[in-house]
Coordinates of C-alpha atoms in Angstrom, one line a residue:
Chain A
X133 CA -56.6 -22.1 -22.6
X134 CA -53.4 -22.1 -24.5
X135 CA -50.4 -22.2 -22.2
X136 CA -47.3 -20.6 -23.7
X137 CA -43.9 -22.1 -23.3
X138 CA -42.6 -19.6 -20.7
X139 CA -45.7 -20.0 -18.6
X140 CA -45.4 -23.8 -18.8
X141 CA -41.7 -23.5 -17.7
X142 CA -42.7 -21.3 -14.8
X143 CA -45.2 -24.0 -13.7
X144 CA -42.5 -26.7 -14.0
X145 CA -40.2 -24.6 -11.8
X146 CA -42.9 -24.0 -9.2
X147 CA -43.9 -27.7 -9.0
X148 CA -40.2 -28.7 -8.8
X149 CA -39.7 -26.2 -5.9
X150 CA -42.9 -27.5 -4.2
X151 CA -41.7 -31.1 -4.6
X152 CA -38.3 -30.2 -3.1
X153 CA -40.1 -28.6 -0.1
X154 CA -42.2 -31.8 0.4
X155 CA -39.4 -34.3 0.0
X156 CA -36.3 -32.6 1.7
X157 CA -37.5 -33.0 5.3
X158 CA -38.5 -36.6 4.8
X159 CA -35.1 -37.4 3.1
X160 CA -33.3 -35.8 6.0
X161 CA -35.1 -38.1 8.5
X162 CA -34.3 -41.1 6.2
X163 CA -30.6 -40.3 5.9
X164 CA -30.4 -39.5 9.7
X165 CA -31.7 -43.0 10.4
X166 CA -28.4 -44.4 8.8
X167 CA -26.1 -41.7 10.3
X168 CA -23.4 -42.8 12.7
X169 CA -23.9 -39.6 14.7
X170 CA -25.7 -39.8 18.0
X171 CA -27.1 -36.2 17.6
X172 CA -29.1 -34.8 14.7
X173 CA -25.9 -33.5 13.0
X174 CA -25.9 -32.7 9.3
X175 CA -24.3 -33.8 7.0
X176 CA -23.8 -37.3 8.5
X177 CA -20.1 -38.3 8.7
X178 CA -20.6 -41.9 7.8
X179 CA -23.5 -44.4 7.4
X180 CA -24.4 -47.4 9.5
X181 CA -27.2 -50.0 10.0
X182 CA -26.6 -50.3 13.7
X183 CA -29.6 -48.2 14.8
X184 CA -32.0 -50.4 12.8
X185 CA -30.8 -53.4 14.8
X186 CA -31.1 -51.5 18.1
X187 CA -34.6 -50.3 17.2
X188 CA -35.7 -53.8 16.3
X189 CA -34.7 -54.9 19.8
X190 CA -36.3 -51.9 21.6
X191 CA -39.1 -53.4 23.8
X192 CA -40.7 -50.0 24.5
X193 CA -41.1 -49.2 20.8
X194 CA -42.6 -52.7 20.1
X195 CA -45.0 -52.4 23.0
X196 CA -46.1 -49.0 21.7
X197 CA -46.7 -50.5 18.3
X198 CA -48.9 -53.1 19.8
X199 CA -51.0 -50.6 21.8
X200 CA -51.4 -48.4 18.6
X201 CA -52.6 -51.4 16.6
X202 CA -55.1 -52.5 19.3
X203 CA -56.5 -48.9 19.6
X204 CA -56.7 -48.4 15.9
X205 CA -58.4 -51.7 15.3
X206 CA -61.0 -51.1 18.0
X207 CA -61.6 -47.5 17.0
X208 CA -62.0 -48.5 13.3
X209 CA -64.5 -51.2 14.1
X210 CA -66.7 -48.9 16.2
X211 CA -66.4 -46.1 13.5
X212 CA -67.3 -48.7 10.8
X213 CA -70.6 -49.4 12.4
X214 CA -71.5 -45.8 13.4
X215 CA -70.2 -44.3 10.1
X216 CA -72.1 -46.8 7.9
X217 CA -75.3 -46.2 9.9
X218 CA -74.9 -42.4 9.4
X219 CA -74.2 -42.7 5.7
X220 CA -77.3 -45.0 5.1
X221 CA -79.5 -42.6 7.1
X222 CA -78.4 -39.4 5.4
X223 CA -78.5 -41.1 1.9
X224 CA -82.0 -42.6 2.2
X225 CA -83.9 -40.0 4.2
X226 CA -84.6 -36.3 3.9
X227 CA -85.3 -34.8 7.3
X228 CA -85.2 -31.7 9.3
X229 CA -81.7 -31.1 10.8
X230 CA -79.9 -33.1 8.2
X231 CA -77.3 -30.3 7.7
X232 CA -76.8 -30.2 11.5
X233 CA -76.1 -34.0 11.6
X234 CA -73.7 -33.6 8.8
X235 CA -71.9 -30.8 10.7
X236 CA -71.9 -32.9 13.8
X237 CA -70.1 -35.8 12.0
X238 CA -67.4 -33.4 10.6
X239 CA -67.0 -31.4 13.8
X240 CA -64.6 -33.7 15.7
X241 CA -62.2 -33.4 12.8
X242 CA -62.9 -29.7 11.8
X243 CA -62.3 -28.4 15.3
X244 CA -58.6 -28.5 16.4
X245 CA -57.4 -31.7 17.9
X246 CA -56.7 -30.0 21.2
X247 CA -60.4 -29.0 21.5
X248 CA -61.5 -32.6 20.9
X249 CA -58.8 -33.6 23.4
X250 CA -59.7 -31.2 26.2
X251 CA -63.5 -31.7 25.7
X252 CA -63.2 -35.5 26.0
X253 CA -60.6 -35.2 28.9
X254 CA -63.0 -33.0 30.7
X255 CA -66.0 -35.2 30.0
X256 CA -64.2 -38.4 31.2
X257 CA -62.4 -37.0 34.2
X258 CA -64.4 -34.1 35.6
X259 CA -67.8 -35.1 34.3
X260 CA -67.9 -38.9 34.6
X261 CA -65.1 -39.4 37.1
X262 CA -63.4 -42.0 35.0
X263 CA -59.8 -43.0 35.1
X264 CA -58.2 -42.4 31.7
X265 CA -57.0 -45.5 30.0
X266 CA -57.3 -47.8 26.9
X267 CA -61.1 -47.6 27.0
X268 CA -61.3 -43.8 27.0
X269 CA -58.7 -43.7 24.3
X270 CA -60.6 -46.0 22.0
X271 CA -63.9 -44.1 22.5
X272 CA -62.1 -40.9 21.6
X273 CA -60.4 -42.2 18.5
X274 CA -63.6 -43.8 17.3
X275 CA -65.3 -40.4 17.5
X276 CA -63.0 -38.7 15.0
X277 CA -62.8 -41.8 12.8
X278 CA -66.5 -41.9 12.1
X279 CA -66.2 -39.1 9.5
X280 CA -63.7 -41.0 7.2
X281 CA -66.0 -44.1 7.1
X282 CA -69.1 -41.9 6.6
X283 CA -67.5 -39.9 3.8
X284 CA -66.5 -43.0 1.8
X285 CA -69.7 -44.9 2.4
X286 CA -71.9 -41.8 1.6
X287 CA -70.0 -41.0 -1.7
X288 CA -70.5 -44.7 -2.8
X289 CA -74.2 -44.8 -1.9
X290 CA -74.6 -41.6 -4.0
X291 CA -73.2 -43.4 -7.0
X292 CA -75.2 -46.6 -6.6
X293 CA -78.1 -47.3 -8.7
X294 CA -81.3 -47.7 -6.7
X295 CA -82.8 -50.0 -9.3
X296 CA -81.0 -53.0 -7.8
X297 CA -82.5 -52.3 -4.4
X298 CA -86.0 -51.9 -6.0
X299 CA -85.5 -55.1 -8.0
X300 CA -84.5 -57.0 -4.9
X301 CA -87.6 -55.7 -3.1
X302 CA -89.8 -56.7 -6.2
X303 CA -88.4 -60.2 -6.0
X304 CA -89.6 -60.5 -2.4
X305 CA -86.5 -59.8 -0.4
X306 CA -87.1 -58.0 2.9
X307 CA -85.0 -54.9 3.7
X308 CA -82.4 -56.8 5.8
X309 CA -81.9 -59.4 3.0
X310 CA -81.5 -56.6 0.5
X311 CA -79.0 -54.9 2.6
X312 CA -77.0 -58.1 3.1
X313 CA -77.1 -59.3 -0.4
X314 CA -77.3 -56.2 -2.6
X315 CA -76.2 -53.0 -0.8
X316 CA -73.4 -54.3 1.4
X317 CA -71.5 -56.0 -1.4
X318 CA -71.6 -52.8 -3.4
X319 CA -70.4 -50.8 -0.4
X320 CA -67.7 -53.3 0.6
X321 CA -64.7 -51.7 -1.1
X322 CA -65.7 -48.2 0.0
X323 CA -66.0 -49.3 3.6
X324 CA -62.6 -51.1 3.3
X325 CA -61.0 -47.9 2.0
X326 CA -62.6 -45.8 4.7
X327 CA -61.4 -48.3 7.3
X328 CA -57.8 -48.1 6.1
X329 CA -58.0 -44.3 6.4
X330 CA -59.5 -44.5 9.9
X331 CA -56.8 -46.9 10.9
X332 CA -54.1 -44.6 9.6
X333 CA -55.7 -41.6 11.3
X334 CA -55.9 -43.3 14.6
X335 CA -52.4 -44.8 14.3
X336 CA -51.0 -41.3 13.7
X337 CA -53.0 -39.3 16.3
X338 CA -51.1 -37.8 19.2
X339 CA -53.0 -34.7 20.5
X340 CA -56.3 -36.5 21.3
X341 CA -54.2 -39.4 22.6
X342 CA -52.3 -37.3 25.0
X343 CA -55.5 -35.9 26.5
X344 CA -57.5 -39.2 26.7
X345 CA -55.0 -42.1 27.2
X346 CA -53.7 -41.4 30.7
X347 CA -50.1 -41.9 31.7
X348 CA -50.0 -45.7 31.5
X349 CA -51.0 -46.1 27.9
X350 CA -48.2 -45.5 25.3
X351 CA -49.0 -45.4 21.6
X352 CA -46.2 -45.2 19.0
X353 CA -46.6 -41.4 18.4
X354 CA -46.5 -40.9 22.2
X355 CA -43.4 -43.1 22.5
X356 CA -41.6 -41.1 19.8
X357 CA -42.6 -37.8 21.4
X358 CA -41.3 -38.9 24.8
X359 CA -38.0 -40.2 23.3
X360 CA -37.4 -37.2 21.0
X361 CA -36.1 -35.0 23.8
X362 CA -34.0 -37.7 25.5
X363 CA -30.3 -37.3 24.8
X364 CA -28.8 -40.2 22.9
X365 CA -32.1 -41.6 21.7
X366 CA -32.1 -39.7 18.4
X367 CA -30.8 -42.6 16.3
X368 CA -33.5 -45.0 17.3
X369 CA -36.2 -42.3 17.1
X370 CA -35.0 -41.7 13.5
X371 CA -35.4 -45.3 12.6
X372 CA -38.9 -45.6 14.2
X373 CA -39.9 -42.4 12.4
X374 CA -39.0 -43.8 9.0
X375 CA -41.0 -47.0 9.9
X376 CA -43.9 -44.8 11.0
X377 CA -43.9 -42.9 7.7
X378 CA -44.1 -46.2 5.8
X379 CA -46.9 -47.5 8.1
X380 CA -49.0 -44.3 7.7
X381 CA -48.5 -43.9 3.9
X382 CA -49.2 -47.5 2.9
X383 CA -52.8 -47.7 4.1
X384 CA -53.7 -44.3 2.7
X385 CA -52.1 -45.1 -0.7
X386 CA -54.1 -48.4 -0.7
X387 CA -57.3 -46.6 0.1
X388 CA -56.8 -44.1 -2.6
X389 CA -56.0 -46.8 -5.2
X390 CA -59.3 -48.6 -4.2
X391 CA -61.3 -45.4 -4.5
X392 CA -59.8 -44.5 -7.9
X393 CA -60.6 -48.1 -9.2
X394 CA -64.1 -47.8 -8.0
X395 CA -64.6 -44.5 -9.8
X396 CA -63.3 -45.9 -13.1
X397 CA -66.0 -48.6 -13.0
Chain B
X78 CA -102.9 -77.7 -24.0
X79 CA -103.2 -76.5 -20.5
X80 CA -101.6 -73.3 -19.5
X81 CA -99.3 -73.8 -16.7
X82 CA -98.8 -71.0 -14.3
X83 CA -96.2 -71.0 -11.6
X84 CA -97.3 -69.6 -8.4
X85 CA -94.5 -68.4 -6.2
X86 CA -94.9 -69.6 -2.7
X87 CA -95.2 -66.7 -0.3
X88 CA -92.0 -66.4 1.7
X89 CA -92.4 -67.8 5.2
X90 CA -93.5 -65.2 7.7
X91 CA -90.7 -64.5 10.0
X92 CA -89.9 -61.9 12.6
X93 CA -87.4 -60.3 10.2
X94 CA -90.1 -59.9 7.5
X95 CA -92.5 -58.4 9.9
X96 CA -89.9 -55.9 11.0
X97 CA -89.0 -55.1 7.4
X98 CA -92.7 -54.4 6.6
X99 CA -93.1 -52.3 9.6
X100 CA -90.1 -50.2 8.4
X101 CA -91.8 -49.8 5.0
X102 CA -94.9 -48.4 6.7
X103 CA -93.1 -46.2 9.1
X104 CA -90.0 -44.6 7.5
X105 CA -89.4 -42.5 10.6
X106 CA -88.8 -45.6 12.6
X107 CA -86.3 -46.7 10.1
X108 CA -84.5 -43.3 10.2
X109 CA -84.5 -43.4 14.0
X110 CA -83.1 -47.0 14.0
X111 CA -80.3 -46.0 11.7
X112 CA -79.4 -42.6 13.2
X113 CA -80.2 -43.4 16.9
X114 CA -76.9 -45.1 17.8
X115 CA -74.4 -42.8 15.9
X116 CA -76.2 -39.6 16.7
X117 CA -76.5 -40.6 20.4
X118 CA -72.8 -41.3 20.4
X119 CA -71.9 -38.0 18.8
X120 CA -74.3 -36.0 20.9
X121 CA -73.1 -37.4 24.2
X122 CA -69.4 -37.6 23.3
X123 CA -69.2 -34.2 21.5
X124 CA -72.2 -31.9 22.0
X125 CA -72.8 -32.6 25.6
X126 CA -69.1 -32.5 26.4
X127 CA -68.7 -29.2 24.5
X128 CA -71.5 -27.7 26.6
X129 CA -69.9 -29.2 29.7
X130 CA -66.5 -27.6 28.8
X131 CA -68.3 -24.2 28.7
X132 CA -69.7 -24.9 32.2
X133 CA -66.3 -26.1 33.5
X134 CA -64.7 -22.8 32.3
X135 CA -67.0 -21.1 34.9
X136 CA -65.8 -23.3 37.7
X137 CA -62.5 -23.0 39.6
X138 CA -59.7 -25.1 40.9
X139 CA -58.9 -25.3 44.6
X140 CA -55.3 -23.8 44.6
X141 CA -54.5 -26.1 47.5
X142 CA -55.7 -29.5 46.4
X143 CA -55.9 -29.0 42.6
X144 CA -59.5 -30.4 42.7
X145 CA -62.1 -28.8 40.5
X146 CA -64.6 -27.0 42.7
X147 CA -68.1 -26.4 41.4
X148 CA -68.3 -22.8 42.4
X149 CA -69.3 -20.4 39.7
X150 CA -67.0 -17.6 38.8
X151 CA -66.1 -15.4 35.8
X152 CA -62.5 -15.2 36.9
X153 CA -61.1 -17.5 34.2
X154 CA -62.8 -15.7 31.4
X155 CA -61.8 -12.3 32.9
X156 CA -58.2 -13.4 33.0
X157 CA -58.2 -14.3 29.3
X158 CA -59.6 -10.9 28.4
X159 CA -57.6 -8.7 30.7
X160 CA -54.2 -10.4 31.2
X161 CA -51.5 -9.4 28.8
X162 CA -50.1 -13.0 28.6
X163 CA -53.4 -14.4 27.3
X164 CA -54.0 -11.5 24.9
X165 CA -50.4 -11.7 23.5
X166 CA -50.7 -15.5 23.0
X167 CA -54.1 -15.2 21.4
X168 CA -52.8 -12.6 18.9
X169 CA -49.7 -14.6 18.2
X170 CA -51.6 -17.8 17.6
X171 CA -54.2 -16.1 15.4
X172 CA -51.4 -14.4 13.4
X173 CA -49.5 -17.7 13.0
X174 CA -52.7 -19.4 11.9
X175 CA -53.3 -16.7 9.3
X176 CA -49.8 -16.8 8.0
X177 CA -49.7 -20.6 7.8
X178 CA -53.0 -20.5 5.8
X179 CA -51.6 -17.8 3.5
X180 CA -48.4 -19.8 2.9
X181 CA -50.4 -23.0 2.2
X182 CA -52.9 -21.4 -0.1
X183 CA -50.0 -19.7 -2.0
X184 CA -48.3 -23.1 -2.6
X185 CA -51.6 -25.0 -3.2
X186 CA -53.0 -22.6 -5.9
X187 CA -50.2 -22.9 -8.5
X188 CA -49.4 -26.6 -7.7
X189 CA -53.1 -27.6 -7.7
X190 CA -53.6 -25.7 -10.9
X191 CA -50.6 -27.3 -12.5
X192 CA -51.7 -30.8 -11.3
X193 CA -55.3 -30.3 -12.6
X194 CA -54.9 -28.3 -15.8
X195 CA -51.4 -27.6 -17.1
X196 CA -49.7 -30.9 -17.9
X197 CA -50.8 -33.9 -20.0
X198 CA -52.7 -36.8 -18.4
X199 CA -49.7 -39.0 -17.8
X200 CA -47.5 -36.3 -16.3
X201 CA -50.5 -35.3 -14.2
X202 CA -51.0 -38.8 -12.8
X203 CA -47.4 -39.1 -11.8
X204 CA -47.3 -35.6 -10.3
X205 CA -50.4 -36.2 -8.2
X206 CA -48.8 -39.3 -6.7
X207 CA -45.4 -37.7 -6.3
X208 CA -46.8 -34.7 -4.6
X209 CA -49.5 -36.2 -2.5
X210 CA -48.1 -39.4 -1.3
X211 CA -45.4 -38.0 1.1
X212 CA -47.8 -35.4 2.4
X213 CA -49.7 -38.2 4.2
X214 CA -46.7 -39.1 6.3
X215 CA -47.1 -39.0 10.1
X216 CA -47.7 -35.6 11.6
X217 CA -45.2 -36.3 14.4
X218 CA -42.5 -37.4 11.9
X219 CA -43.0 -34.2 9.9
X220 CA -42.5 -32.0 12.9
X221 CA -39.5 -34.1 13.9
X222 CA -38.1 -33.7 10.4
X223 CA -38.2 -30.0 10.8
X224 CA -36.6 -30.2 14.2
X225 CA -33.6 -32.0 12.6
X226 CA -33.5 -29.2 10.0
X227 CA -33.7 -26.3 12.4
X228 CA -31.6 -27.8 15.2
X229 CA -28.1 -26.4 15.8
X230 CA -25.8 -28.4 13.7
X231 CA -28.7 -29.5 11.4
X232 CA -29.3 -29.0 7.7
X233 CA -30.0 -25.2 7.9
X234 CA -27.0 -24.4 10.0
X235 CA -24.8 -26.4 7.7
X236 CA -26.0 -24.0 5.0
X237 CA -25.1 -21.0 7.2
X238 CA -28.8 -20.1 8.1
X239 CA -29.4 -20.2 11.9
X240 CA -32.9 -19.1 12.8
X241 CA -33.0 -21.8 15.5
X242 CA -36.2 -22.9 17.2
X243 CA -38.9 -20.3 17.6
X244 CA -41.8 -18.7 15.8
X245 CA -40.3 -18.9 12.3
X246 CA -39.6 -22.6 12.7
X247 CA -43.1 -23.2 14.1
X248 CA -44.8 -21.4 11.2
X249 CA -42.7 -23.2 8.5
X250 CA -43.3 -26.6 10.2
X251 CA -47.1 -26.1 10.6
X252 CA -47.4 -24.8 7.0
X253 CA -45.6 -28.1 5.9
X254 CA -47.7 -30.3 8.1
X255 CA -51.1 -28.9 7.0
X256 CA -50.2 -28.5 3.4
X257 CA -52.1 -31.7 2.2
X258 CA -55.3 -30.5 3.9
X259 CA -55.1 -27.3 1.7
X260 CA -53.8 -28.9 -1.5
X261 CA -56.4 -31.7 -1.6
X262 CA -59.5 -29.5 -1.7
X263 CA -57.9 -26.9 -4.0
X264 CA -56.7 -29.6 -6.5
X265 CA -60.1 -31.2 -6.5
X266 CA -61.7 -27.7 -7.0
X267 CA -59.5 -27.1 -10.1
X268 CA -60.4 -30.5 -11.4
X269 CA -64.1 -29.6 -11.2
X270 CA -63.7 -26.3 -13.2
X271 CA -65.0 -27.3 -16.7
X272 CA -62.4 -26.9 -19.5
X273 CA -65.2 -25.6 -21.7
X274 CA -65.7 -22.5 -19.6
X275 CA -62.0 -21.8 -19.7
X276 CA -61.9 -22.2 -23.5
X277 CA -65.0 -20.1 -24.0
X278 CA -63.3 -17.3 -22.0
X279 CA -60.2 -17.4 -24.1
X280 CA -62.3 -17.7 -27.3
X281 CA -64.0 -14.5 -26.3
X282 CA -60.5 -12.8 -26.1
X283 CA -59.6 -13.0 -22.5
X284 CA -56.0 -13.5 -21.7
X285 CA -54.9 -16.2 -19.3
X286 CA -54.7 -14.0 -16.2
X287 CA -58.1 -12.5 -16.9
X288 CA -59.6 -15.9 -17.4
X289 CA -58.1 -17.1 -14.2
X290 CA -59.3 -14.0 -12.2
X291 CA -62.7 -13.8 -13.8
X292 CA -63.7 -17.4 -14.5
X293 CA -61.6 -19.9 -12.6
X294 CA -61.1 -18.1 -9.2
X295 CA -64.7 -17.4 -8.5
X296 CA -65.5 -21.1 -9.0
X297 CA -62.6 -21.9 -6.6
X298 CA -63.7 -19.9 -3.5
X299 CA -65.5 -22.8 -1.8
X300 CA -62.4 -25.1 -2.3
X301 CA -60.0 -22.4 -1.1
X302 CA -62.0 -21.7 2.0
X303 CA -62.4 -25.4 2.7
X304 CA -58.7 -25.7 2.7
X305 CA -58.3 -22.6 4.8
X306 CA -60.6 -23.9 7.4
X307 CA -58.3 -26.9 8.0
X308 CA -55.0 -25.1 8.1
X309 CA -56.4 -22.2 10.2
X310 CA -58.2 -24.5 12.7
X311 CA -55.4 -27.0 13.0
X312 CA -52.8 -24.3 13.6
X313 CA -55.0 -22.6 16.3
X314 CA -55.0 -25.7 18.4
X315 CA -51.5 -27.1 17.8
X316 CA -49.0 -27.5 20.6
X317 CA -47.0 -30.6 19.6
X318 CA -45.2 -28.9 16.7
X319 CA -44.8 -25.8 18.9
X320 CA -43.1 -28.0 21.6
X321 CA -40.9 -29.7 19.0
X322 CA -39.6 -26.6 17.0
X323 CA -41.0 -23.6 18.8
X324 CA -38.4 -23.2 21.6
X325 CA -40.1 -21.2 24.3
X326 CA -42.8 -19.9 22.0
X327 CA -46.3 -20.1 23.6
X328 CA -49.5 -20.7 21.6
X329 CA -53.1 -21.2 22.8
X330 CA -52.5 -24.9 22.5
X331 CA -49.5 -24.9 24.8
X332 CA -51.5 -22.8 27.4
X333 CA -54.4 -25.3 27.3
X334 CA -52.0 -28.3 27.6
X335 CA -50.0 -26.8 30.4
X336 CA -53.1 -25.9 32.3
X337 CA -54.4 -29.5 32.1
X338 CA -51.1 -31.3 32.6
X339 CA -48.6 -29.2 34.5
X340 CA -50.9 -26.8 36.5
X341 CA -53.8 -29.2 36.8
X342 CA -56.2 -26.3 36.3
X343 CA -58.9 -27.8 34.0
X344 CA -61.3 -24.9 34.4
X345 CA -58.6 -22.5 33.2
X346 CA -57.7 -24.8 30.3
X347 CA -61.4 -25.0 29.4
X348 CA -61.6 -21.2 29.4
X349 CA -58.6 -20.9 27.1
X350 CA -60.0 -23.6 24.8
X351 CA -63.1 -21.5 24.3
X352 CA -61.0 -19.0 22.3
X353 CA -60.2 -21.3 19.4
X354 CA -63.7 -22.8 19.6
X355 CA -65.3 -19.3 19.3
X356 CA -62.9 -18.3 16.5
X357 CA -63.6 -21.5 14.5
X358 CA -67.3 -21.3 15.0
X359 CA -67.4 -17.7 13.9
X360 CA -65.3 -18.6 10.9
X361 CA -67.5 -21.5 10.0
X362 CA -70.6 -19.3 10.3
X363 CA -69.1 -16.7 8.1
X364 CA -68.2 -19.1 5.3
X365 CA -71.4 -21.2 5.6
X366 CA -73.0 -19.5 2.6
X367 CA -70.1 -20.1 0.3
X368 CA -70.8 -23.8 0.2
X369 CA -67.3 -24.5 1.6
X370 CA -68.6 -26.8 4.3
X371 CA -69.7 -29.3 1.6
X372 CA -66.1 -29.4 0.4
X373 CA -64.6 -30.5 3.7

């Protein structure tokens, strides 16, 4: 299709507007993190680094970071095992109900977070009579993280050449040896990318967390949410928000780089 | 000369080898071994608990002790259907979800098309990174960013625009937050449209708009619906962004959250939650044939 100059110019304008729409809110948060003002006043009267120092000494925020990391690591580890098993099963076998299994893996992320939240809250408290805490939180996060591992592993398995597995079997390796020495090394980078995504997803999650963590467990998003409405806390929340943006973008950027590189090969 | 043949020693018989051979003979066992654990997990944690939510919606809460009593009643469901509050909130939430989806598709179509087809390869790569990277920022921070824009004395009021917190702020914020979930499938969909088809169409004399409407768009339906599923479903359940920028606006999500947290009425919360679940399931059922689910 030939694209004429006015049409191209129109697209440039649309893309520029869309880019402004995407960047302006994040820039406002960034600038606010250096503003001397205690409230979210715009434009800032002058800039300061003071809040960064205060934020660095905020014990509550650091504790929340620690909790978030522990939860994300555990949830990712569980999801890695379950997601990889699902991908292997759905790649190797044709069976009745395969579509249903596929839907089941996607469901925790396709249904709104509040549904996942209330469903699990109700199961843990009303159904099993458990007290909400770190354990219930990790189980919940692992459930919606399975899909990212599964998606990455399944896409990679699709592209793999079955000849290597056959050759390994011809040379006398049993299935487990073949998996360890042939399949797993080929899957490794896809699993790593999936794990990064799962970690980012868990680190950022607030709705399911509010429903399944109980009052004693504070993750970083919960900490921000709690402090957002407190008067005078705005400057530190701004700083933590900027840090959270960086923490959530970096693993996803890394994961996409890995996938792009794998596709080129 | 004597011919020398090398005889490979048979590998030692171990439990692992026996297990491996058994799996070769019985693929069903292999499938069960692979799928048992994850499927068991998902069924217990998700299917059983979804069913249990439905049951809970038919129970009631002791208004005195706030304990869930296992006495069957249709009161909760009846309240959702008959009370004006629940009807109004359901209509408002569905309307917002529809509007957010329309806004996001309206942004994602031209931007996705530009990223996939209009510019040269180098500009394209830069654009994809520039556009998609910030979209993956934290959900909470994005809602917070719009709070600092809509707040009194914030960016908008410094420009003389003062809508304040409320429905408008909620819809803009949600459209912003869910944008990546719509842009990604639509961009990927445009990338998959073969250039040869587009060229053939224009060789046959179709103008750009005709080519877009008759060739490109029909190929894009699954991708657009896949994106719409996300923005629609995620808006239906949201209550955090509503809390942050919605002022006193109530959504289905805020009703569910308040019934669990503030009122301690889990059966009522479960009944309200059935509304978005039913809507989403109907939506998924309706679009199943378009192949959109494979684009999720």
